[in-house]
Structure formats: C-alpha cells, structure tokens
Short mmCIF file of C-alpha atoms in Angstrom, two decimals:
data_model
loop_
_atom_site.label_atom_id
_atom_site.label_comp_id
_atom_site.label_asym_id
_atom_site.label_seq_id
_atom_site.Cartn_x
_atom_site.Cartn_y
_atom_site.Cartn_z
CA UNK A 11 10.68 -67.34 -36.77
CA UNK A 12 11.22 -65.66 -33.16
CA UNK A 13 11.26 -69.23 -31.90
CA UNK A 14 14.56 -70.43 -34.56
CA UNK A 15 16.92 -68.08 -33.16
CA UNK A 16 17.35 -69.00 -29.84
CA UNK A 17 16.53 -72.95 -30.74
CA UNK A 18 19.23 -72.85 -32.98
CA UNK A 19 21.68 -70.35 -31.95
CA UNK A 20 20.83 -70.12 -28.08
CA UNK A 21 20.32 -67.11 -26.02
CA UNK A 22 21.79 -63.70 -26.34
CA UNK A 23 23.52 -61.83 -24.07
CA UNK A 24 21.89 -58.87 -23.15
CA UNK A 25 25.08 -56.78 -22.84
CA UNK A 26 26.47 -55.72 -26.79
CA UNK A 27 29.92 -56.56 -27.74
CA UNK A 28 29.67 -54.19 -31.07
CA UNK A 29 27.85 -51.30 -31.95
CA UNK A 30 27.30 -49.97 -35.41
CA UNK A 31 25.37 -47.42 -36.82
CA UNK A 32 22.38 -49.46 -37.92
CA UNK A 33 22.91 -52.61 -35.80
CA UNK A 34 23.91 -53.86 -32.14
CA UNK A 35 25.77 -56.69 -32.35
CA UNK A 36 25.63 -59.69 -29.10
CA UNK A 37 26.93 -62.79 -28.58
CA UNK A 38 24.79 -65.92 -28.40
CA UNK A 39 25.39 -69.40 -26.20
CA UNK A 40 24.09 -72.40 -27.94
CA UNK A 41 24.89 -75.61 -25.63
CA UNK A 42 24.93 -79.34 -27.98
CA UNK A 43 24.80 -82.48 -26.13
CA UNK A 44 27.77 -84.93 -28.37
CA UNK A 45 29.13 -88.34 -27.23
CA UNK A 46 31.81 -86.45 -24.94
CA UNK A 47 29.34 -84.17 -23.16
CA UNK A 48 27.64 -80.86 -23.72
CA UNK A 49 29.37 -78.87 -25.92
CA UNK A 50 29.36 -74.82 -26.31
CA UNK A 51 28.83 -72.84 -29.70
CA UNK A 52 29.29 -69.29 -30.10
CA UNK A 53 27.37 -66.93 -32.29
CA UNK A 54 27.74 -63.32 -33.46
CA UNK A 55 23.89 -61.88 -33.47
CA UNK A 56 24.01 -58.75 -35.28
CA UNK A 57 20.42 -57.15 -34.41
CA UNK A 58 19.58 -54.69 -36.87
CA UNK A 59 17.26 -51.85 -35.89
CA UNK A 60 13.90 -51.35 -35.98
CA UNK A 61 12.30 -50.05 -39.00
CA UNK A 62 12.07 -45.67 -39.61
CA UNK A 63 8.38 -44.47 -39.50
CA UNK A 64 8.99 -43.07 -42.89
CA UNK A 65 10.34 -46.69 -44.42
CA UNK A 66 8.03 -48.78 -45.97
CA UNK A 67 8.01 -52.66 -44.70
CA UNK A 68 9.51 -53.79 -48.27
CA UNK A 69 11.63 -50.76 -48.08
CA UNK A 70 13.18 -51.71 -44.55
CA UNK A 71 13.60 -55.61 -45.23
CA UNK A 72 14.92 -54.99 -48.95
CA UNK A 73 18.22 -52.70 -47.15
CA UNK A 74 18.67 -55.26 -44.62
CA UNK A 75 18.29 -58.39 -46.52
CA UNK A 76 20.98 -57.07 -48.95
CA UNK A 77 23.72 -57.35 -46.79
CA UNK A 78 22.96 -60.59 -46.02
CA UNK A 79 22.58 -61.73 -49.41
CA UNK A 80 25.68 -60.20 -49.93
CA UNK A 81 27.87 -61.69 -47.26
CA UNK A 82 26.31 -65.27 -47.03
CA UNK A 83 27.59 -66.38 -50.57
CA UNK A 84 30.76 -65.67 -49.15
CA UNK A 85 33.07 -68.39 -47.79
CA UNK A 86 37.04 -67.59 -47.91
CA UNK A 87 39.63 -67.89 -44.59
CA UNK A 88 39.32 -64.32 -44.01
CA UNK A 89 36.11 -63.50 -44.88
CA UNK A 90 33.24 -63.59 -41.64
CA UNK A 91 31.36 -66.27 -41.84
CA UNK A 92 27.21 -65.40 -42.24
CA UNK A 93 25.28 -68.20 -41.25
CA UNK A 94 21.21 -67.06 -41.02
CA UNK A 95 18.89 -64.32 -41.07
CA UNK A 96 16.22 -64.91 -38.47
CA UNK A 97 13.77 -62.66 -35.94
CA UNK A 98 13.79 -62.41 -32.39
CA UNK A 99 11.45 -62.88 -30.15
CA UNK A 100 10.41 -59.11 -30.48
CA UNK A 101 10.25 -59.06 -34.10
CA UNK A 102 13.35 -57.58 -34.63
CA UNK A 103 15.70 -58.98 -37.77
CA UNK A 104 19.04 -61.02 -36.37
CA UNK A 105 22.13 -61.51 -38.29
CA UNK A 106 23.58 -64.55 -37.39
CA UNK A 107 27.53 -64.93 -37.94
CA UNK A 108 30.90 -66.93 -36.71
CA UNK A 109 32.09 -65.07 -33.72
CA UNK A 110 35.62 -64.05 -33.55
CA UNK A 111 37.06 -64.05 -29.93
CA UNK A 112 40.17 -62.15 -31.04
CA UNK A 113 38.89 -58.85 -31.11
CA UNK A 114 39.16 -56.62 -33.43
CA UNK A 115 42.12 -55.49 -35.42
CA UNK A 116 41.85 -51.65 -34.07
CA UNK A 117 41.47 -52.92 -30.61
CA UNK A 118 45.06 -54.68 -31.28
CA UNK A 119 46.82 -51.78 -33.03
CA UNK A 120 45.31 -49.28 -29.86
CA UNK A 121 46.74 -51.78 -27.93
CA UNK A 122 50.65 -51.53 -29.60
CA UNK A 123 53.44 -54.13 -29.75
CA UNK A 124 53.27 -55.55 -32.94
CA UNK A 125 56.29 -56.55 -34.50
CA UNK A 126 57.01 -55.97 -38.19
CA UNK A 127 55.90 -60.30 -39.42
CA UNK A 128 52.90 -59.58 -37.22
CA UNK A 129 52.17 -56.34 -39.20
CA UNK A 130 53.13 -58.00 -42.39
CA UNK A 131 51.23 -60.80 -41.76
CA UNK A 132 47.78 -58.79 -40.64
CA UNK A 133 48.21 -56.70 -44.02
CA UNK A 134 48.40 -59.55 -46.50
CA UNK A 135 45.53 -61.49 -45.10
CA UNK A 136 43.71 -58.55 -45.28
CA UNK A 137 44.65 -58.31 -48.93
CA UNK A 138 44.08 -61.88 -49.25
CA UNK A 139 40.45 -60.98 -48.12
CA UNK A 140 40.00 -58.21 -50.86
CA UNK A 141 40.95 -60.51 -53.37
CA UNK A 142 38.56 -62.96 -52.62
CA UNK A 143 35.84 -60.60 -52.51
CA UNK A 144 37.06 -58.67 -55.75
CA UNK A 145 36.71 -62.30 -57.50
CA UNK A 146 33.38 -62.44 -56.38
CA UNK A 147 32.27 -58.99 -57.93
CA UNK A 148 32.11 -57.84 -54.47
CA UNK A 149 33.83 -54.47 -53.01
CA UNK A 150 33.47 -53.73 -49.75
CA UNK A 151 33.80 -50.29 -49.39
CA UNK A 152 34.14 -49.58 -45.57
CA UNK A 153 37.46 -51.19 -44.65
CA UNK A 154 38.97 -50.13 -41.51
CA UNK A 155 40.72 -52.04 -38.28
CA UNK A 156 36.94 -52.12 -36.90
CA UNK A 157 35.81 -54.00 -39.49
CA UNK A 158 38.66 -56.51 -39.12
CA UNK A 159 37.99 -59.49 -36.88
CA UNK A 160 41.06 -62.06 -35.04
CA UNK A 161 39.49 -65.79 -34.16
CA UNK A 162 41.82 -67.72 -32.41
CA UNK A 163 43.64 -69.53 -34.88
CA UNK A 164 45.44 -66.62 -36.34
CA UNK A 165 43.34 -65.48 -39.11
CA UNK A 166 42.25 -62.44 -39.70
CA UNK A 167 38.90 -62.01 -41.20
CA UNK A 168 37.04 -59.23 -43.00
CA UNK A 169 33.46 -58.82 -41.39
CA UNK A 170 30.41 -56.02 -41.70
CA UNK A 171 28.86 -56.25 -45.11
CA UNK A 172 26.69 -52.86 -44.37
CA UNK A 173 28.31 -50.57 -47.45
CA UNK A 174 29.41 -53.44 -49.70
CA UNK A 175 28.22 -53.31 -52.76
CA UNK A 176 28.25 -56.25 -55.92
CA UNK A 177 30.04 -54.00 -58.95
CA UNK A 178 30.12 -56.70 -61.08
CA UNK A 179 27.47 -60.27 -61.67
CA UNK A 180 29.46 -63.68 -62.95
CA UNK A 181 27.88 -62.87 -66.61
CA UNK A 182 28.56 -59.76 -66.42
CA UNK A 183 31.89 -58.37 -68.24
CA UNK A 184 31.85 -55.08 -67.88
CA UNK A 185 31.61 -53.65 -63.94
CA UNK A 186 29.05 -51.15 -62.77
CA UNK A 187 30.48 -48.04 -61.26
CA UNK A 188 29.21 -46.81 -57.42
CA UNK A 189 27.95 -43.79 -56.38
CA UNK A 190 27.26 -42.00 -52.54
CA UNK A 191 29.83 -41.75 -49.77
CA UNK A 192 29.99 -44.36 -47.77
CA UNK A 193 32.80 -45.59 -45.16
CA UNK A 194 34.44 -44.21 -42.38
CA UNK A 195 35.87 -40.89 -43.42
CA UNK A 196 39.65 -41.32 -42.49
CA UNK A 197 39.62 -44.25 -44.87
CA UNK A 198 37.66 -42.93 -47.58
CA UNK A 199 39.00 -42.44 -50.82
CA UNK A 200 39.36 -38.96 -52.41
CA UNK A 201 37.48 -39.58 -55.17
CA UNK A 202 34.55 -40.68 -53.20
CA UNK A 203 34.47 -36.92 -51.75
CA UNK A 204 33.93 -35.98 -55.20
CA UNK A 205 30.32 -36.78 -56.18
CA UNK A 206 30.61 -38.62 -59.00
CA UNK A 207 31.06 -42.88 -60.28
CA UNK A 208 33.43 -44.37 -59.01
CA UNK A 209 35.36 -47.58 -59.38
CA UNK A 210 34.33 -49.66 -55.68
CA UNK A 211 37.31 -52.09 -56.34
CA UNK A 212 40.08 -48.96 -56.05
CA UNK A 213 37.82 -47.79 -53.09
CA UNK A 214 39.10 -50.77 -51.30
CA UNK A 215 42.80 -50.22 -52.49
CA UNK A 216 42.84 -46.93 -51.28
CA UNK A 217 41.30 -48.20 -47.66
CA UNK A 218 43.90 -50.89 -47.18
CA UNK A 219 46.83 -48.53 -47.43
CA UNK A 220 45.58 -46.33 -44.82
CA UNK A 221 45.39 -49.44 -42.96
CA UNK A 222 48.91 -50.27 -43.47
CA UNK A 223 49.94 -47.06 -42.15
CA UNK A 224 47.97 -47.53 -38.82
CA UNK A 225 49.06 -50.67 -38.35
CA UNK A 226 52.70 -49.46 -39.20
CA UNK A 227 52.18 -45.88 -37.10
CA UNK A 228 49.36 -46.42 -34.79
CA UNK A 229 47.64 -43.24 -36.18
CA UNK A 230 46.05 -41.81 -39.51
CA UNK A 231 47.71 -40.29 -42.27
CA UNK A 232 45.03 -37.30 -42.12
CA UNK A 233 41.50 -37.13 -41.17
CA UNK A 234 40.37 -36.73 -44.33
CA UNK A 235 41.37 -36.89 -47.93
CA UNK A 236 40.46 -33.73 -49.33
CA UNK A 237 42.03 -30.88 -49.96
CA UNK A 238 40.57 -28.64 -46.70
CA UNK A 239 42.49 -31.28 -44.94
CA UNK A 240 45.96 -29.69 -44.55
CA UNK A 241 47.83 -32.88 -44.59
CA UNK A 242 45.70 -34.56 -47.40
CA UNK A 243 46.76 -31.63 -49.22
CA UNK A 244 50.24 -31.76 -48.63
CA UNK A 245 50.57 -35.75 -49.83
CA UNK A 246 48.63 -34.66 -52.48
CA UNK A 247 51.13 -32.06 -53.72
CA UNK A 248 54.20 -34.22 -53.05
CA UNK A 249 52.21 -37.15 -54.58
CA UNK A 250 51.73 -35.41 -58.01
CA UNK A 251 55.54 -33.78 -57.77
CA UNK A 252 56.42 -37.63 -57.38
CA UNK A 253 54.44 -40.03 -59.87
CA UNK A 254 53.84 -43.69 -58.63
CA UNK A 255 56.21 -46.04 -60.51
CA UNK A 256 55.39 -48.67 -62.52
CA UNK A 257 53.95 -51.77 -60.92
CA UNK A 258 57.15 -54.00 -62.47
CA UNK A 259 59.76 -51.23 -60.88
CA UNK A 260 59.21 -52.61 -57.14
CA UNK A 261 59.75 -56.65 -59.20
CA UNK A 262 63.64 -55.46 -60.75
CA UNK A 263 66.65 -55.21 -58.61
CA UNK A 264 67.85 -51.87 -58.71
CA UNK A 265 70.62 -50.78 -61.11
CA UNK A 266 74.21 -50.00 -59.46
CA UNK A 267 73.92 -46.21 -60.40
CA UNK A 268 70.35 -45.68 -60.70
CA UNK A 269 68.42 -42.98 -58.79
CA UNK A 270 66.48 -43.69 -55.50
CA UNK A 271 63.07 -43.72 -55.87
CA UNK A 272 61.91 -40.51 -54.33
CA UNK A 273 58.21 -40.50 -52.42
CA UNK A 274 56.20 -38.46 -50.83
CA UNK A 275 57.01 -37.99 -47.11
CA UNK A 276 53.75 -40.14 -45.63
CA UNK A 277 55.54 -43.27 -47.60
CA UNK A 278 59.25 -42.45 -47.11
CA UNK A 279 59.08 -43.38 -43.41
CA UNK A 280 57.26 -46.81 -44.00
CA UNK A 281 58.96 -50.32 -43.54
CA UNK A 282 60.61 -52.15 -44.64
CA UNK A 283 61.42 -50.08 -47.89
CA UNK A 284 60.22 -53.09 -50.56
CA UNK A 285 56.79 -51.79 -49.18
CA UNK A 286 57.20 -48.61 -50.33
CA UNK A 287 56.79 -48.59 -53.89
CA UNK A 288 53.06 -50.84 -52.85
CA UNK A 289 51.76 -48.45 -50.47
CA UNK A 290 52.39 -45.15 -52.59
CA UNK A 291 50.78 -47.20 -55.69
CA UNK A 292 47.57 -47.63 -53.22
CA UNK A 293 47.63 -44.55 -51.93
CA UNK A 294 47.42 -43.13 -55.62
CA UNK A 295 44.90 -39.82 -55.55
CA UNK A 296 44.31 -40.46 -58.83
CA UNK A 297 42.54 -43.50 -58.95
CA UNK A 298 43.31 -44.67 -62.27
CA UNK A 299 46.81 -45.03 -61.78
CA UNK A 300 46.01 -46.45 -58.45
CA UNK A 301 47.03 -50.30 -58.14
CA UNK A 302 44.63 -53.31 -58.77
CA UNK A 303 44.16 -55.87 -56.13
CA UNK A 304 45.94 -58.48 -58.75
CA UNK A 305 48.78 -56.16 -58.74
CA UNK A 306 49.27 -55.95 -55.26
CA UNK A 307 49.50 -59.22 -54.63
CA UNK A 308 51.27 -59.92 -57.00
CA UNK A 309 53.78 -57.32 -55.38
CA UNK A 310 56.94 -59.71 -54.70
CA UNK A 311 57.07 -57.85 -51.40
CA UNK A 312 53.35 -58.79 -50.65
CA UNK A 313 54.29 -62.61 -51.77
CA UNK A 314 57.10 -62.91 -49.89
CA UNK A 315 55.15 -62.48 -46.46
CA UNK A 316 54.91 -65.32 -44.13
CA UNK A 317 51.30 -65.81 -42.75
CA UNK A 318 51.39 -67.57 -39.23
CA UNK A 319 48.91 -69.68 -40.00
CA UNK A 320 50.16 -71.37 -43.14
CA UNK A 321 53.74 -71.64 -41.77
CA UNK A 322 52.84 -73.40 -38.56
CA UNK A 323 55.58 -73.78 -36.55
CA UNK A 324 58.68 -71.98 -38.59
CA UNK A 325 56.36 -68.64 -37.58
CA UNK A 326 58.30 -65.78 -36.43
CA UNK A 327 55.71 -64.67 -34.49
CA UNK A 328 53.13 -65.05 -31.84
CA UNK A 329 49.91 -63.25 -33.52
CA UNK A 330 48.80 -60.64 -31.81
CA UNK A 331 45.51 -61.70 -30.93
CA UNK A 332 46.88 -64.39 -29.16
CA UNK A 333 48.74 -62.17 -27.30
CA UNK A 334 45.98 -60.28 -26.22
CA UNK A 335 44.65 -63.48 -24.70
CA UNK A 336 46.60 -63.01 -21.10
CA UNK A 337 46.39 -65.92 -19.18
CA UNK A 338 45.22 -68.89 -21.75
CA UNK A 339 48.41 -70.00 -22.40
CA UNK A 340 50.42 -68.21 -24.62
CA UNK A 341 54.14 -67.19 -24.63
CA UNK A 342 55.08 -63.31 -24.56
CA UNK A 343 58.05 -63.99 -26.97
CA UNK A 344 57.97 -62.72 -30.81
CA UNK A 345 59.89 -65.45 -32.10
CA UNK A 346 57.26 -68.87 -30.72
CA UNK A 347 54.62 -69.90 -33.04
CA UNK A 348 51.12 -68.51 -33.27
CA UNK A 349 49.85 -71.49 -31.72
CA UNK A 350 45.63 -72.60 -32.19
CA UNK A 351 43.29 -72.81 -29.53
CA UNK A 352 40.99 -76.27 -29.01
CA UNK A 353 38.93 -77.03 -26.21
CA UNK A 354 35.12 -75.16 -25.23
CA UNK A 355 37.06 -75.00 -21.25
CA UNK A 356 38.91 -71.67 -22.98
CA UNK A 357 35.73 -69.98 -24.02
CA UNK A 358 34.60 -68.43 -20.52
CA UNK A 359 38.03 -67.20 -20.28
CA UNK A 360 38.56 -65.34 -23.15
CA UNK A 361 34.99 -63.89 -23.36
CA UNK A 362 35.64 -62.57 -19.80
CA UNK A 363 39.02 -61.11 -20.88
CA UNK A 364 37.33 -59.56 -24.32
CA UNK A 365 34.36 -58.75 -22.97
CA UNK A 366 35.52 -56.21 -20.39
CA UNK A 367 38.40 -54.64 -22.76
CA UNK A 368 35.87 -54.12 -25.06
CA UNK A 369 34.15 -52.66 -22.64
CA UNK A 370 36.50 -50.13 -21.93
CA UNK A 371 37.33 -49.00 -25.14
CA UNK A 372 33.48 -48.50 -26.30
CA UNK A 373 33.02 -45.99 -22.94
CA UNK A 374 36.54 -44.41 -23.29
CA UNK A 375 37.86 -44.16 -26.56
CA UNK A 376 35.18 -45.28 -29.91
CA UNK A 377 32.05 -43.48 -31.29
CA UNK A 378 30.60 -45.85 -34.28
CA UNK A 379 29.30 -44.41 -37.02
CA UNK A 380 30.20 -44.55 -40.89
CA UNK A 381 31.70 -41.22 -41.12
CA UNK A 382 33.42 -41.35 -37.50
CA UNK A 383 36.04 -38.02 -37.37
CA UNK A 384 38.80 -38.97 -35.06
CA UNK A 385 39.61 -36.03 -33.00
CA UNK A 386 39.55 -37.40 -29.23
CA UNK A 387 42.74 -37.87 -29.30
CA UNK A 388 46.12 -35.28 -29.55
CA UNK A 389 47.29 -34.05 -32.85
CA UNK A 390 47.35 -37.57 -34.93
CA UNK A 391 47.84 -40.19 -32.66
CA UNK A 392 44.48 -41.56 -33.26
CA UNK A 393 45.10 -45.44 -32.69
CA UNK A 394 47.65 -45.17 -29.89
CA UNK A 395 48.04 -43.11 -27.02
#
C-alpha cells in the first residue's frame, strides 16, 4: 500500500540520485528508536514509471514485477540487496533496495587514481558477482561501471536487474538461449548485434572484459562491436589472425624457449601480463570459444587477487570508494587498509559529499539510457578526461 512505503522505509527525497531509462531512483530516511537512541536507515527507492497508454495494467505490472522477482531471490556480498516492492502515495510502483553510499564504480574510474590491487580487486568481485548469479540461472546482461555500486565496507556490488534475464530454472538441465538487444551498447557483445539466440551467460563475459579495460584505461575499447565500428573491426581482424589460447596455457609456466604469446593490440597493453591471456579469452568475438565464468575464476591470475575486504588489514590498498569519501576519515596512502565505516553520525556527511558529485556528473557528463553512445567526450577517452 501507499501508506507501507514511507511507514516502513521513511520519506523520499525529492531530489534523484539515479536515473535510468524506465526508473528514477531516490533515497529514503527511515528513523528507528533502539535502546541507544534514534537510529537512521537508508533506502534505495527505485520508482519505476508510470504505465504507457498503449500497456495493458497486467502488461505494465508483469515487466516490472519481473525484475523484482528476479533480483529479490538474490542474496550474495556483491549482489544489491532488493528488499520490497511497494506503491507510493501516488500510485506509482517503488523498488525498495540497500543503498550504497560509495557511488558508483564509473563515477570512481571518471574520477582516476586507482592503483593496480584496487583495479584487481574491483574486477574479481565483480566476477565474484557473475558467478553467483550464473549459479543461480541468472545472467544479467547489462553490465557496465553504472551498474556497479561501492557501500562502505569495500564491496563492490552488482545492482539494476532491468535486462536480466533467468536462462536456466534449478530443474532445468539444459539453458534457454536469449534473444533482443539489450545493454548499453559499448558493452554489448557482438553477437548480440546479430539478431539471433544467444548464450546470456557469455553476454556477461564479454561485458566484464570491457570493464576491465576501463577500469585499466579509463576509456572504451570502441563504441561498438561491430564491424562499421573501425576499431571493433580492427580487434576483430587481429583477434582471428591470433586465436585465444587454451584456458590451461595462462595455468603452465612458460617453457625456456617457447614463443611469446602474441595478442591482439587492445590486450597487449593490459597489466599485469598474467591478465592477458583472461581478458583476450573474454573478449573472444566468437562466443563459443569465449571463456566460461568457471574458467575465469578459476584463472590462477583471477585467484591470486587479494580482495580488501577479506584480507583486512594485510590490504595493499585503501579502496577507492573510501577514497572518494574526503573528509570522513580516511588516509590518502595506497598501502593503509580499506578500513569499514560504523556509526549513523557519518551518514549526513557522505550523502552531502555523494549527493552533490553526483550531481555534477548527471548535468555535465552522463545521459542514461540502455543503448547510451559515448561521444561527449574526445576521440576515446570516454571515462576520463
């Protein structure tokens, strides 16, 4: 009911902190009396929008209920947490989630400065993520750095269920291929450009390596991956001139006298070179030699990582949403521990400092939409500046 929202999530703040292409997304107070005093919750309210004069009601709450019956069976670290689907007081249908004060993971890689164990670390909890959902029979099919939330404990979580999709049920032994284009179109996989089935699992793959180069780069391989796309093209060429090796080939120490492994120039540049061999298995065109999520991390490189959040104190690194936290406490230094945040006297702080860098980057620099085409910005340098 209208009435269940803000009784047991609070009020909303008029003012959005996301914006998607079906949704607005707003933060909500909820204030708890406990034996130490009032204590302050924070929700994520993702208000979809209204339903299309030529939708049907059933039509309308059948798309939006689908996401959420999607995302609230899922509970993992570094998955979003859904926690209700309610109304508003105008009748309008309210997703409500955890809210992550970090910001979002393109908001950090515009931002710059992250050292390699922050980039490693970012990449395999988003890979942790994808594995989670893949043993769930979910694929998400629309992840990018926007999609990617911080909290402020150092984890990295996968959020906006929009385009996901269920490929396979827990009976189920065989998986159902996708169809449609869906995603944001720097991240989409070629053979989603192609009109036919698709595997939604290697869709994912595909998205994560791109990701891995923007967080390694701060900008895009190519705008899109087809072949009208000059530097798609090129990849594509060098890609097929140099096959992916074998997933065991990156596992073996190399022989004295063997050959390098040759790759295509878009991996070549990538560090540190044990990721090499990953990424160019990921960023397969060909989508059934591309890598499996169980293969990836299964990567030695990929297992090696140190997450900051599991190592505690040995971390190399201060994460990089803390870091974007100015003024709450945190060193500068890449070598002091991501450290966790306790205590509701924080919150006004760090909503303040989010709040208006958000701010600036929705009026300055992002345009939401599912097939966004990055071309504000000179030549490729589409996350920095």
């Amino acid at each position: 009911s209208a009435a269940s929202l803000t009784r047991k999530y609070g009020v909303c703040e008029k003012a959005a902190i996301g914006k998607g292409a079906t949704s607005v997304v707003r933060l909500a107070h909820k204030w708890d009396r406990t034996a130490a005093g009032e204590e302050e919750k924070l929700y994520a309210v993702k208000e979809f929008r209204k339903r299309r004069k030529a939708e049907t009601e059933k039509e309308y709450v059948k798309k939006l209920t689908a996401e959420f019956c999607i995302s609230s069976t899922l509970h993992h670290v570094n998955i979003v947490e859904t926690v209700d689907l309610v109304q508003d007081e105008g009748g309008r249908w309210c997703e409500v989630m955890e809210f992550c004060p970090g910001g979002d993971l393109y908001a950090a890689i515009k931002k710059g400065g992250m050292s390699p164990s922050e980039v490693e670390c970012c990449f395999k909890q988003i890979l942790s993520g994808v594995g989670y959902l893949h043993s769930q029979g979910v694929a998400h099919r629309d992840i990018k750095p926007e999609n990617l939330f911080f909290d402020t404990g150092g984890h990295l979580k996968i959020g906006d269920y929009g385009a996901s999709t269920v490929y396979r049920l827990p009976w189920e032994a065989t998986i159902h291929m996708s169809t449609g284009l869906c995603g944001s179109e720097p991240y989409i996989a070629p053979e989603q450009f192609l009109g036919k089935p698709y595997d939604a699992r290697l869709v994912d793959i595909w998205a994560c390596g791109i990701v891995y180069y923007c967080l390694h780069f701060q900008e895009l391989p190519w705008r899109a991956a087809q072949q009208s796309d000059q530097l798609y093209a090129a990849y594509a060429t060098a890609a097929a001139a140099t096959p992916a090796a074998p997933a065991h080939t990156a596992e073996r120490q190399p022989e004295r006298n063997a050959p390098a492994l040759s790759f295509p120039p878009t991996i070549s540049n990538l560090s540190p070179r044990a990721c090499r061999p990953l990424i160019r298995r990921m960023l397969e065109p060909d989508p059934r030699a591309r890598a499996s999520i169980e293969e990836v991390l299964g990567c030695a490189w990929v297992r090696g990582v140190e997450v900051c959040w599991e190592v505690g104190e040995r971390a190399r690194h201060v994460h990089v949403n803390a870091r974007a936290m100015a003024g709450v406490g945190w060193g500068s230094g890449n070598d002091a521990p991501c450290t966790r945040v306790r205590g509701s006297f924080l919150v006004p702080i760090i909503y303040v400092i989010l709040y208006g860098f958000r701010s600036l980057l929705f009026l300055f620099s992002r345009s939401y939409s599912y097939t966004r085409v990055y071309i504000s910005l000179r030549k490729l340098r589409l996350l920095g500046t």
